[in-house]
Coordinates of C-alpha atoms in Angstrom, one line a residue:
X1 CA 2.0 -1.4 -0.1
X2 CA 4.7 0.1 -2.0
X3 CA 5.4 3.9 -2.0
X4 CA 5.8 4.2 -5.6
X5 CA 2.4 2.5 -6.4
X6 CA -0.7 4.6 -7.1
X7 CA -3.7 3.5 -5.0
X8 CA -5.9 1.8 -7.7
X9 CA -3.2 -1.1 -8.2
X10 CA -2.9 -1.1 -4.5
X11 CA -6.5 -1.9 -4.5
X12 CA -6.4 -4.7 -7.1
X13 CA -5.7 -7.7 -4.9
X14 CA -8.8 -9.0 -3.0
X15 CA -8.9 -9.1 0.5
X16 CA -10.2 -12.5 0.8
X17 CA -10.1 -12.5 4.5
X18 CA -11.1 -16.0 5.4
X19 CA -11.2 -17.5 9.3
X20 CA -13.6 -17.3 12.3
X21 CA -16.1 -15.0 11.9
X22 CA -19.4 -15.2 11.2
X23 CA -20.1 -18.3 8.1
X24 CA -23.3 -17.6 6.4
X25 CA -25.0 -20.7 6.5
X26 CA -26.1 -22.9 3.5
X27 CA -30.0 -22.0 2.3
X28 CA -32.3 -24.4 0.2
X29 CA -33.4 -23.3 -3.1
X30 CA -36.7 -22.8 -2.1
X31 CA -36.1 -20.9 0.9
X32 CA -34.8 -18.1 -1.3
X33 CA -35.8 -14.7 -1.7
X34 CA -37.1 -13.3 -4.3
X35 CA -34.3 -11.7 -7.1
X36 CA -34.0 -8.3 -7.3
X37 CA -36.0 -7.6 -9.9
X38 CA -35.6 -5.2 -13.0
X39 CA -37.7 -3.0 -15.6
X40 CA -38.3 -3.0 -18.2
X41 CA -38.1 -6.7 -18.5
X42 CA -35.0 -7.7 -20.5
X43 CA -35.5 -10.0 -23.9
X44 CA -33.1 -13.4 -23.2
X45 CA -30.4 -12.6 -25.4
X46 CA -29.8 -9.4 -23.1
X47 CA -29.5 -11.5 -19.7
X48 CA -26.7 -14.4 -19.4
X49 CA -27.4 -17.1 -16.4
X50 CA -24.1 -19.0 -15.2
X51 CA -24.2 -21.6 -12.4
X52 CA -21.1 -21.5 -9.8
X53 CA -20.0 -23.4 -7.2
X54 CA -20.2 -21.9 -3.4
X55 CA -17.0 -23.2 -2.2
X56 CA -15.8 -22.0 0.8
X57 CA -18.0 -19.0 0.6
X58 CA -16.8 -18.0 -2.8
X59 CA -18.1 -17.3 -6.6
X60 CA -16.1 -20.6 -8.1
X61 CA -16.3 -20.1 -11.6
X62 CA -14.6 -21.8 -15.0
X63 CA -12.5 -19.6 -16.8
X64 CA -10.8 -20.6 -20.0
X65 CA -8.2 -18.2 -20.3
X66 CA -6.0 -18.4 -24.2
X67 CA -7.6 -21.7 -24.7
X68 CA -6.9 -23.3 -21.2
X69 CA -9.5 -23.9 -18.5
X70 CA -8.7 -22.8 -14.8
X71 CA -10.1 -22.6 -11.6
X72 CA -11.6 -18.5 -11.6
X73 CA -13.6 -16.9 -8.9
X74 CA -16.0 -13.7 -9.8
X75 CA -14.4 -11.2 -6.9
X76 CA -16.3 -7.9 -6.5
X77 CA -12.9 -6.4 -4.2
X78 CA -10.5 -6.3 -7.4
X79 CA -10.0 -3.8 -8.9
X80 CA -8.6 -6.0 -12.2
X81 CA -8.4 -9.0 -13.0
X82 CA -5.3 -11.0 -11.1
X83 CA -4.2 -14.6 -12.5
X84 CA -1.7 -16.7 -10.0
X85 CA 2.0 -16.7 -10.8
X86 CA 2.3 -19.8 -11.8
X87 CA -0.5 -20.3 -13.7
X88 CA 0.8 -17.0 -15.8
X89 CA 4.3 -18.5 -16.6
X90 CA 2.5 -22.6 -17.5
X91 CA 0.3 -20.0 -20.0
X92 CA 3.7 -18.5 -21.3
X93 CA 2.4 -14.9 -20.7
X94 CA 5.0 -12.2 -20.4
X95 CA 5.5 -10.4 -17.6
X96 CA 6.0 -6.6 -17.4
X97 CA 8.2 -4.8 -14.3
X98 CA 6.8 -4.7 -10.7
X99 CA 3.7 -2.3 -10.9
X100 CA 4.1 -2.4 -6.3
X101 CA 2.7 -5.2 -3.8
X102 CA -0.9 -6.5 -3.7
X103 CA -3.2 -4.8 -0.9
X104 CA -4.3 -7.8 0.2
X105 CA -4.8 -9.0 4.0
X106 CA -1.6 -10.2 5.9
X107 CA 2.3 -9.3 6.0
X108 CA 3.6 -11.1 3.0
X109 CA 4.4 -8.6 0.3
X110 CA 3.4 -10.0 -3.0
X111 CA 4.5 -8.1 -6.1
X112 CA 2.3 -7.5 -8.9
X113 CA 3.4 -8.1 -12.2
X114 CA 1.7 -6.9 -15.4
X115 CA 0.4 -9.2 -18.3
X116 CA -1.6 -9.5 -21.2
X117 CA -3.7 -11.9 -21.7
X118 CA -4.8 -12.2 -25.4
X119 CA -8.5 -14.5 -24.9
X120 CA -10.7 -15.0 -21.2
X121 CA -14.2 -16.0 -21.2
X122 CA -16.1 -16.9 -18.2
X123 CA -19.6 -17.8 -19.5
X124 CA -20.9 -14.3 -20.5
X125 CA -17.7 -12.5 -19.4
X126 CA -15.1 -12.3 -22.3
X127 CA -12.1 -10.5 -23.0
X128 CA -9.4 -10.0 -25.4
X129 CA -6.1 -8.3 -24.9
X130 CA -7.3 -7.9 -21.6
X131 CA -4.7 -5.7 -18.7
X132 CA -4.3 -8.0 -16.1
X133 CA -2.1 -9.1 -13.2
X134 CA 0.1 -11.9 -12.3
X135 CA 0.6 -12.3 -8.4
X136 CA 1.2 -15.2 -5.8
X137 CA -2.1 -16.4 -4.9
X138 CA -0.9 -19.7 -3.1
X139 CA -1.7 -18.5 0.0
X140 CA -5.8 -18.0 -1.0
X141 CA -5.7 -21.4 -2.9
X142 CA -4.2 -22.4 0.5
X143 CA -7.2 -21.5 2.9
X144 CA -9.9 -21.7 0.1
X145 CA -9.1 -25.5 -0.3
X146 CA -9.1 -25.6 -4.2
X147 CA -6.8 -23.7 -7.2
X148 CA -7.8 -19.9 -7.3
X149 CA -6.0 -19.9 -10.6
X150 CA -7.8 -16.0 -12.1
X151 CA -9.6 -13.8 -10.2
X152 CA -12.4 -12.2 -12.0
X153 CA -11.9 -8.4 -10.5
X154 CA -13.5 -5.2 -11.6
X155 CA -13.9 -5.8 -16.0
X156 CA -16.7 -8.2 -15.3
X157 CA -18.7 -5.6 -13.5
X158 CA -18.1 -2.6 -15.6
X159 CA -20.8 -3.7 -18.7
X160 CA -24.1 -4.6 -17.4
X161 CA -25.4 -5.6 -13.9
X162 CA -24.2 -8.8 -11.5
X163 CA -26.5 -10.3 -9.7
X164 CA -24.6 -13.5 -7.5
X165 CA -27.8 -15.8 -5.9
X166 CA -26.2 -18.0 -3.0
X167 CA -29.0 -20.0 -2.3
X168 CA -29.6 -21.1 -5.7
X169 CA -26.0 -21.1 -7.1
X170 CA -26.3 -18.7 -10.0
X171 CA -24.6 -15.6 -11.8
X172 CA -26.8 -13.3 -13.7
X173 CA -25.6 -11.0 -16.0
X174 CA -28.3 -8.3 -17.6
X175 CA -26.8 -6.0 -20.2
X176 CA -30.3 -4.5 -21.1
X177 CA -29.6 -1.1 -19.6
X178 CA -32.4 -1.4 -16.9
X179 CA -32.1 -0.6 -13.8
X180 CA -31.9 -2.9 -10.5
X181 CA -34.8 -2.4 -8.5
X182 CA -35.4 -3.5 -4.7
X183 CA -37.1 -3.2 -1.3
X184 CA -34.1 -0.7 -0.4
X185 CA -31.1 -0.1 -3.0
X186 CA -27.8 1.2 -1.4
X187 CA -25.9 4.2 -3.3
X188 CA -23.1 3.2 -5.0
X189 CA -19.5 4.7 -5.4
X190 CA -16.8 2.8 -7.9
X191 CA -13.5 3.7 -6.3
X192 CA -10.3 2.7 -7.6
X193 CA -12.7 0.4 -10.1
X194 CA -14.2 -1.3 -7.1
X195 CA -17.4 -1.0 -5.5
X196 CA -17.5 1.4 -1.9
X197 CA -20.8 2.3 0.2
X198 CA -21.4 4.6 2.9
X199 CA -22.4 2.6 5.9
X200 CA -23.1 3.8 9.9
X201 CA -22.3 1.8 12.7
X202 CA -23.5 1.9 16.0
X203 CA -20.7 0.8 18.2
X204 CA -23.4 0.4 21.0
X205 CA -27.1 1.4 22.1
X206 CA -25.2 5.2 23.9
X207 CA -22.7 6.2 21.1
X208 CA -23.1 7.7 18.1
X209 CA -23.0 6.0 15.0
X210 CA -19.6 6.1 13.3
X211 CA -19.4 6.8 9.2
X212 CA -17.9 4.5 7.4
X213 CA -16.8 3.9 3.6
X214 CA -16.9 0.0 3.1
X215 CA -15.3 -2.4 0.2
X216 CA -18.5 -4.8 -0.9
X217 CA -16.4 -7.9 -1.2
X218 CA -17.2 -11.0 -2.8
X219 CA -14.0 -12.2 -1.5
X220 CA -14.1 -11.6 2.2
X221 CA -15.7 -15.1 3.2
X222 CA -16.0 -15.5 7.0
X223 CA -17.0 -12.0 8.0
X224 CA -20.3 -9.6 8.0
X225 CA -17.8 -6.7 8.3
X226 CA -14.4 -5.9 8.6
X227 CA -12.9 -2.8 9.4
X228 CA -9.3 -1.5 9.8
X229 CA -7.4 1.7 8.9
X230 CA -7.9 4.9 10.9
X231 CA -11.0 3.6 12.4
X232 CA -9.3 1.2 14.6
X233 CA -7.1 4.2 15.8
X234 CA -9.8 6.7 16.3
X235 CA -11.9 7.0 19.6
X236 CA -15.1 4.2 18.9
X237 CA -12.5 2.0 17.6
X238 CA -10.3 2.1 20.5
X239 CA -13.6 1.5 23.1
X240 CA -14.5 -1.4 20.5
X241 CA -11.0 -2.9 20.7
X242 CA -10.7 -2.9 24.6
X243 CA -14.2 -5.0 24.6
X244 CA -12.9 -7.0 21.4
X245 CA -11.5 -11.0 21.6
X246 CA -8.0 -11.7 20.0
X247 CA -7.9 -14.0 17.5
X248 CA -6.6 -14.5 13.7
X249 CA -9.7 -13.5 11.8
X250 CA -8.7 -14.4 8.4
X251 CA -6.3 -15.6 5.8
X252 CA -5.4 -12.6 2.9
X253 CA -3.3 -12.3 0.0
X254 CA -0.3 -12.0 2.0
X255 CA -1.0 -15.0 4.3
X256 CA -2.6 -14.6 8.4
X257 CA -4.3 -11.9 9.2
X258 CA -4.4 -10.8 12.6
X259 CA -7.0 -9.1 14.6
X260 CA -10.2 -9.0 16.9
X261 CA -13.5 -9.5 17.0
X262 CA -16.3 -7.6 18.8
X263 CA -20.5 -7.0 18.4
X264 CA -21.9 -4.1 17.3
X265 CA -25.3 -3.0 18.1
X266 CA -26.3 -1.8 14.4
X267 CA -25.0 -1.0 11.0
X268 CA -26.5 0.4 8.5
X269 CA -26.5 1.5 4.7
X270 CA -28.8 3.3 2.5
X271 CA -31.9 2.8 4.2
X272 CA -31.4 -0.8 5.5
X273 CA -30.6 -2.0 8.7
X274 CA -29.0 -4.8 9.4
X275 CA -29.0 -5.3 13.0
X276 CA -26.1 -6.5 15.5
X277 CA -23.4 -7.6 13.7
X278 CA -20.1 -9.3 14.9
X279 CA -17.7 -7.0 13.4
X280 CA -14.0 -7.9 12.3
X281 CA -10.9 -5.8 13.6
X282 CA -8.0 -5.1 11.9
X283 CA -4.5 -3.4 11.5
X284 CA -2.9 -6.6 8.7
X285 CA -4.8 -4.9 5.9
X286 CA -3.0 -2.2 4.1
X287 CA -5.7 -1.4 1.8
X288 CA -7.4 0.0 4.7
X289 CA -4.6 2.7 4.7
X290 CA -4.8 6.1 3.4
X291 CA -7.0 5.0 0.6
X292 CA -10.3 6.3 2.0
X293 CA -11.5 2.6 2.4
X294 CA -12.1 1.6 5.7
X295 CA -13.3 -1.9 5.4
X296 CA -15.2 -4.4 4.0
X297 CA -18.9 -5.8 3.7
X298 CA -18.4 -9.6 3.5
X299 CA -20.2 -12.5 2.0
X300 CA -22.2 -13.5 5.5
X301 CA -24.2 -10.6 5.4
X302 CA -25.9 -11.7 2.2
X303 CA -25.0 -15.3 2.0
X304 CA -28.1 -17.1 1.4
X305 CA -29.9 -14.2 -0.7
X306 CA -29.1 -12.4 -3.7
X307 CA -27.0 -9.3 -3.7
X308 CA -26.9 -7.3 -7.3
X309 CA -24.0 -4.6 -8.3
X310 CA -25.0 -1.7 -10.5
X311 CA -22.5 -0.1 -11.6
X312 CA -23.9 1.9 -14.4
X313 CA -26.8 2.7 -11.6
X314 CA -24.6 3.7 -8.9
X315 CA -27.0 1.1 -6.8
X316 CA -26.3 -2.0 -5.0
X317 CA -28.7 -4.5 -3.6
X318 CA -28.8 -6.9 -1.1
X319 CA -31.8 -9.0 -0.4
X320 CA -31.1 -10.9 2.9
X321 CA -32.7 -14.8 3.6
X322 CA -35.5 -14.0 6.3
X323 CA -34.1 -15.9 9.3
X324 CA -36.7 -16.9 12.6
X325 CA -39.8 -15.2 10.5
X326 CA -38.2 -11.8 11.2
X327 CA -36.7 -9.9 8.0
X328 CA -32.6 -9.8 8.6
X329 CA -32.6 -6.2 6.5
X330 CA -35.8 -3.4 7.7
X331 CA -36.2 0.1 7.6
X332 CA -33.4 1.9 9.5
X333 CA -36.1 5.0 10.1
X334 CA -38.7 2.5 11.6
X335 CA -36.0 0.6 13.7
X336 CA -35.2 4.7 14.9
X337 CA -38.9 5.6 15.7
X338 CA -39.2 2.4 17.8
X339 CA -35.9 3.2 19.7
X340 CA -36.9 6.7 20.1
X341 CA -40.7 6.8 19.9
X342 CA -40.6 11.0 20.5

């Protein structure tokens, strides 16, 4: 991260931490849950339903962008929208002085270069004279496998709610002003444009739980939860680390990203628990320094349900696929009284 760059373009690169961790697997149409559902109901012309393609675990959209189609993916961890280098210069758009590096996981500084792209559209997402980002995205086109061309950050949030159903491959935008309603919402914070929750996690069944603020990233593909920054300096993350197996638990912006993995006993947001969780470890992410993000939630923890943003709401939801005939998110108080039945 450069010195000189203020920590909302830090934060505009996605993490997309790819690797070993814990892949959601695939879920048939009809074995998914219910969406989360709003009020009052919306007339048709106020919701917008776009299919995508799940490709390794990301939102693969079309995006035309000043009359060309590309390869986009919808990516809830930028905080703008980024288009690859090289797709910027075959476009002909003009590129402004370095604005600093891209956050994203691994080593690699990648600068990021302003542009301004005059037409996108993505289904019900469109633009004009849009403030955007040129960067080298080779390495995430690299480990995703296809052409990650755009990457469809923050703007497609910020006017209306996103609701992304994995199991039946489908992007629903509602712009009626209602608000997203489910089992148990999570509080929302928009930080540096991008969407941050308050989570707990209990390291084991004797600690304490630890509070965390989390990045809920559409980007990070192969793990429930990854966490870096001062956590993996402080006490917890220290007795997590000497327990944790080495390995390279992803692939980021800036190429390999190096770490551990390790279970946790619980973590949990709002009023949802979400159980034991195999938990990423980090120190190759520099937005996880001195931004006051610690981490990210990552597509396996919903992969298979629906999770909804709400910006406008402040709530977000995340309706888990019922695996074994037990429910992967309960109460966290009723998961407490059983634990402690005083």
């Amino acid at each position: 991260m450069s010195g000189s760059v203020s920590s909302s373009v830090a934060l505009v690169a996605a993490l997309f931490l790819a690797g070993s961790g814990q892949a959601g697997s695939p879920a048939r149409v009809q074995d998914a849950p219910a969406p989360a559902s709003r009020v009052p109901t919306p007339t048709t012309s106020e919701v917008t339903v776009i299919p995508f393609e799940l490709a390794d675990n990301l939102v693969r959209i079309s995006v035309d962008v000043n009359g060309q189609r590309r390869s986009g993916v919808l990516d809830s961890g930028a905080g703008a929208v980024l288009i690859d280098r090289q797709a910027s210069k075959e476009l002909g758009l003009s590129e402004g002085g370095s604005a600093g590096d891209a956050a994203g996981g691994g080593n690699e500084a990648k600068a990021l270069m302003p542009v301004t792209i005059s037409r996108l559209a993505a289904g019900p997402f469109r633009f004009e004279n849009l403030a955007a980002y040129a960067v080298d995205l080779g390495n995430l086109s690299s480990s995703a496998g296809f052409p990650v061309d755009v990457l469809l950050g923050a703007p497609a949030f910020q006017n209306g709610t996103v609701s992304v159903d994995y199991a039946r491959r489908q992007v629903t935008v509602d712009r009626s002003g209602a608000t997203v309603r489910c089992a148990s919402p999570i509080p929302l914070e928009i930080v540096h444009e991008s969407p941050v929750v308050e989570i707990e996690v209990l390291p084991d069944g004797g600690e304490r739980p630890v509070r965390l603020k989390v990045l809920v990233d559409l980007g990070t593909r192969h793990s429930s939860l990854v966490l870096g920054g001062d956590f993996v300096r402080s006490e917890p993350g220290k007795r997590l680390l000497q327990k944790a197996v080495a390995k390279e638990i992803g692939y980021g912006v800036g190429g390999a990203v190096k770490g551990a993995v390790v279970r946790v006993a619980d973590v949990r947001a709002g009023a949802s628990s979400f159980g034991s969780l195999e938990v990423s470890l980090t120190s190759d992410v520099p937005a996880f320094e001195g931004t006051g993000i610690d981490g990210t939630l990552g597509v396996p923890l919903w992969n298979g349900g629906v999770i909804a943003f709400d910006y406008a709401g402040r709530r977000l939801c995340i309706t888990r696929l019922e695996n074994s005939g037990r429910a992967a998110s309960i109460n966290a108080d009723a998961r407490r009284r059983h634990a402690d039945p005083r």
